[in-house]
């Protein structure tokens, strides 16, 4: 599995005034380039998590000197192995493993399955089950807690979810039925509430589909960031179909929460990747309305 998350690794000279010979390697980033000598490149690629972090910090500090006005976060830097480089499959795998470790630098925690977490407080609301991705129910009021629990049962009903009508794609009626049962069990009288839904439809070219897990690394970092901001009740995404089309969706406590959760550095990196890696994308904003006593519900276009 190759990586092309944030920059590119290639042979040659950089634009920098460098003493390195022509048989060195260049790390290209959107904000500039940095060069490693051939003697240094192997330990960089084969380094452990600790050494890999040291190299990233070195890159970070060097790039910071070059472009001091641009904020660079060391834990989102990554490289791609160019097809022209003589790396075999094993070396590529080791590089990918190192990169995967590097994305965890900000959140060095183990899986929630192995942690003694309070299951009544922390809820798995996405495909990611590590601690930074769990919803803290103590940060929510009762209706949002109840809906988050009901949304655990959200299921996709169609294979053509990438292009199918949104309401028909998921088991919304079952979710609302579950919400009613949870409210009854909690002796909670439901008053009309509405929630914010974001729908992201995309298409990637065939060559990108083969490396879709690379996009997943960016997505995972952005999800942890959004979860930390608060109010992120549910996240679901599929896989690209034969034409590269896909669907992702999230449910938020409010549009304000969604806006706050989408302005962090990881989201900016993911958005930049989308501009270069997707051939098409569309964002739709919807409102989930749950009526008094949960006697009815609607999903309709969001109007500010």
C-alpha atoms as one frame of an Amber mdcrd trajectory, in Angstrom:
protein
   0.000   0.000   0.000   1.493   3.331  -1.029   0.764   6.688   0.533   0.169
  10.126  -0.908  -1.334  11.899   2.058   0.387  15.232   2.191   3.510  15.302
   0.091   5.700  13.386  -2.307   9.101  11.742  -2.110  11.157  11.835  -5.306
  14.778  11.755  -6.489  16.572  14.920  -7.550  17.511  18.383  -6.392  15.230
  20.807  -4.579  14.962  24.536  -5.125  16.895  25.009  -1.892  20.538  26.021
  -1.929  21.655  22.631  -0.705  25.040  20.882  -0.464  23.413  17.507  -1.124
  24.442  15.659  -4.303  22.110  14.920  -7.186  21.460  11.383  -5.939  19.466
  12.720  -2.993  15.730  12.704  -2.326  13.250  15.548  -2.122  10.168  15.797
   0.061   7.646  17.996  -1.734   4.897  19.620   0.296   2.265  22.191  -0.683
   4.273  24.797   1.182   7.721  23.929  -0.124  10.332  21.184  -0.435  12.995
  19.670   1.780  15.937  17.490   0.748  17.520  14.406   2.318  20.809  12.867
   1.247  20.805   9.288  -0.007  22.691   8.222   3.116  19.933   9.617   5.328
  16.914   8.366   3.428  17.134   4.701   4.419  17.124   5.233   8.201  14.314
   7.722   7.710  12.116   5.190   5.931  13.051   2.274   8.185  12.817   4.162
  11.461  10.730   3.177  14.415   7.807   5.264  15.601  10.077   7.238  17.923
  12.679   7.931  15.257  10.010   8.666  12.686   8.627  11.336  14.962  12.112
  12.789  15.356  12.469  13.016  11.587   9.074  14.641  11.258  10.009  17.191
  13.883  13.244  17.835  12.009  11.294  18.368   8.793   8.831  20.551  10.640
  11.498  22.789  12.135  13.358  23.041   8.827  10.236  23.909   6.860   9.253
  26.378   9.528  12.509  28.237   8.942  11.863  28.270   5.204   8.249  29.415
   5.397   7.805  30.870   8.906   4.440  32.454   8.121   2.757  29.140   7.349
   1.544  26.917  10.169   2.834  23.361   9.754   1.750  20.542  12.050   4.292
  17.771  12.394   1.761  15.053  13.059   0.013  15.449   9.692   3.098  15.223
   7.518   3.441  12.169   5.320   5.134  11.167   2.086   4.412   9.095  -0.987
   6.702   6.546  -2.545   7.092   7.546  -6.167   6.629   4.759  -8.757  10.109
   5.585 -10.037  11.809   4.706  -6.767  13.339   1.220  -6.378  11.295   0.144
  -3.356   9.986  -3.401  -3.156   6.634  -4.381  -1.638   8.117  -5.099   1.781
   9.757  -1.683   1.985   6.533  -0.009   0.871   4.668  -1.849   3.625   7.199
  -0.729   6.222   6.901   2.857   5.031   3.118   2.680   5.292   3.364   1.263
   8.807   5.624   4.101   9.862   3.253   6.636   8.370   0.307   5.052  10.140
   2.174   5.391  13.421   2.912   9.024  12.663  -0.793   9.852  12.323  -1.256
   8.671  15.899   1.256  11.085  17.421  -1.383  13.527  18.554  -3.614  10.786
  19.958  -1.343   8.053  21.388  -4.105   5.872  22.854  -4.996   2.235  22.585
  -8.203   0.731  21.276 -11.323   1.259  23.342 -11.878  -2.496  23.256  -8.901
  -2.881  25.557  -9.561   0.111  27.783 -11.661   0.090  30.935 -13.992   2.789
  29.629 -17.401   3.492  31.080 -19.731   2.085  28.422 -22.600   4.154  29.821
 -20.638   7.319  29.098 -18.620   6.660  25.929 -20.366   5.558  22.759 -18.977
   4.188  19.494 -20.686   6.326  16.847 -18.429   5.754  13.824 -16.319   3.021
  12.204 -13.471   4.118  14.509 -13.506   2.673  18.024 -10.397   4.241  19.581
 -10.832   6.613  22.525 -10.463   9.914  20.581 -13.343   8.854  18.325 -15.854
   7.990  21.054 -18.792  10.244  21.866 -18.816  11.444  25.475 -22.502  11.341
  26.412 -21.855  13.499  29.474 -21.324  16.456  27.124 -24.879  16.185  25.757
 -28.360  16.968  27.011 -30.979  14.215  27.228 -32.498  14.408  23.720 -29.067
  14.350  22.075 -27.977  11.452  24.270 -31.074   9.494  23.302 -30.696  10.170
  19.589 -27.007   9.249  19.666 -27.896   5.911  21.248 -30.637   5.317  18.701
 -28.270   6.145  15.838 -26.024   3.263  16.880 -28.554   1.147  14.992 -28.332
   3.181  11.775 -27.918   0.767   8.853 -27.513   1.140   5.122 -30.313  -0.593
   3.210 -29.121  -0.331  -0.377 -26.091  -1.308  -2.395 -26.499   1.790  -4.560
 -26.199   4.136  -1.576 -23.744   6.345  -3.427 -26.472   7.550  -5.798 -29.758
   6.550  -4.123 -32.107   9.063  -2.423 -30.749   9.767   1.046 -33.889   9.006
   3.064 -34.304   5.655   1.311 -30.692   4.697   1.924 -30.911   4.158   5.697
 -33.331   2.559   8.180 -34.532   5.875   9.577 -37.872   4.534  10.776 -36.135
   1.881  12.860 -33.865   4.548  14.340 -36.873   6.662  15.312 -38.648   3.617
  16.770 -35.551   2.912  18.854 -35.492   6.546  19.953 -39.068   6.197  21.193
 -38.198   3.101  23.198 -35.175   4.786  24.747 -37.192   7.870  25.694 -39.868
   5.698  27.285 -37.296   3.698  29.245 -35.801   6.968  30.501 -39.213   8.427
  31.424 -38.380  11.350  29.185 -41.133  13.418  27.586 -39.880  14.274  24.131
 -40.416  17.785  22.873 -39.883  18.708  19.243 -36.186  18.781  18.387 -34.219
  19.126  15.176 -30.732  17.982  14.299 -28.224  18.771  11.561 -27.246  16.261
   8.867 -24.390  16.565   6.383 -24.331  14.383   3.261 -21.106  14.089   1.278
 -21.280  12.468  -2.153 -18.022  11.996  -4.016 -16.319  10.332  -6.933 -12.691
   9.307  -7.215 -10.874   8.189 -10.376 -10.080   4.465 -10.747  -6.421   4.947
  -9.835  -7.444   6.574  -6.543  -9.853   3.777  -5.609  -6.894   1.415  -5.368
  -5.391   3.645  -2.667  -8.609   4.613  -0.889  -7.185   3.675   2.499  -4.805
   6.614   2.137  -7.794   8.947   2.145  -9.046   6.987   5.132  -6.040   8.037
   7.199  -6.890  11.679   6.595 -10.539  10.998   7.356  -9.714   9.306  10.641
  -7.619  12.218  11.861 -10.357  14.666  10.873 -12.965  12.590  12.704 -11.014
  12.617  15.967 -10.665  16.371  15.612 -14.407  16.808  15.012 -15.291  14.530
  17.918 -13.152  16.610  20.246 -15.015  19.769  19.217 -18.323  18.312  20.448
 -21.826  17.525  19.236 -20.825  14.888  16.665 -23.588  12.289  17.093 -23.029
   9.868  14.207 -20.662   9.219  11.299 -21.131   6.670   8.529 -19.299   6.153
   5.253 -19.271   3.531   2.526 -16.745   2.378  -0.046 -16.527   3.549  -3.651
 -18.641   1.659  -6.169 -17.331   0.442  -9.532 -17.515   4.011 -10.837 -15.653
   5.444  -7.854 -18.780   7.006  -6.327 -19.326   6.981  -2.577 -21.426   8.406
   0.231 -20.538   9.653   3.700 -22.895  11.236   6.198 -22.837  12.710   9.684
 -25.432  13.786  12.215 -24.682  16.758  14.447 -26.356  18.330  17.431 -26.495
  21.614  15.523 -25.140  23.377  12.453 -22.966  25.453  14.774 -21.271  22.297
  16.073 -20.687  21.145  12.504 -19.051  24.434  11.574 -16.778  24.382  14.617
 -15.847  20.754  13.976 -14.829  21.363  10.376 -12.303  24.188  10.708  -9.385
  22.399  12.379  -6.027  21.604  10.746  -6.880  17.969   9.977 -10.039  19.019
   8.189  -8.101  21.559   6.163  -5.649  18.874   5.057  -8.505  16.514   4.157
 -10.250  19.275   2.215  -7.043  20.010   0.315  -6.718  16.329  -0.556 -10.317
  16.286  -1.781  -9.613  19.087  -4.210  -6.782  17.108  -5.773  -8.021  13.533
  -5.468 -11.770  13.684  -6.111 -13.101  14.241  -9.595 -16.452  15.274  -8.168
 -17.927  16.021  -4.762 -21.132  17.505  -3.428 -22.216  18.496   0.069 -25.876
  18.527   1.031 -27.271  19.916   4.290 -30.407  18.378   5.785 -32.534  18.743
   8.907 -33.837  15.833  10.950 -36.997  16.931  12.763 -38.408  14.707  15.516
 -41.851  15.858  16.627 -43.457  15.960  20.077 -43.666  12.573  21.804 -41.784
  11.147  18.806 -45.065  10.802  16.932 -43.520  11.854  13.653 -40.270  12.740
  11.945 -39.018  14.421   8.789 -35.766  14.827   6.913 -35.771  17.925   4.756
 -33.431  20.514   3.280 -31.649  22.669   5.825 -32.538  26.358   5.702 -30.421
  28.834   7.664
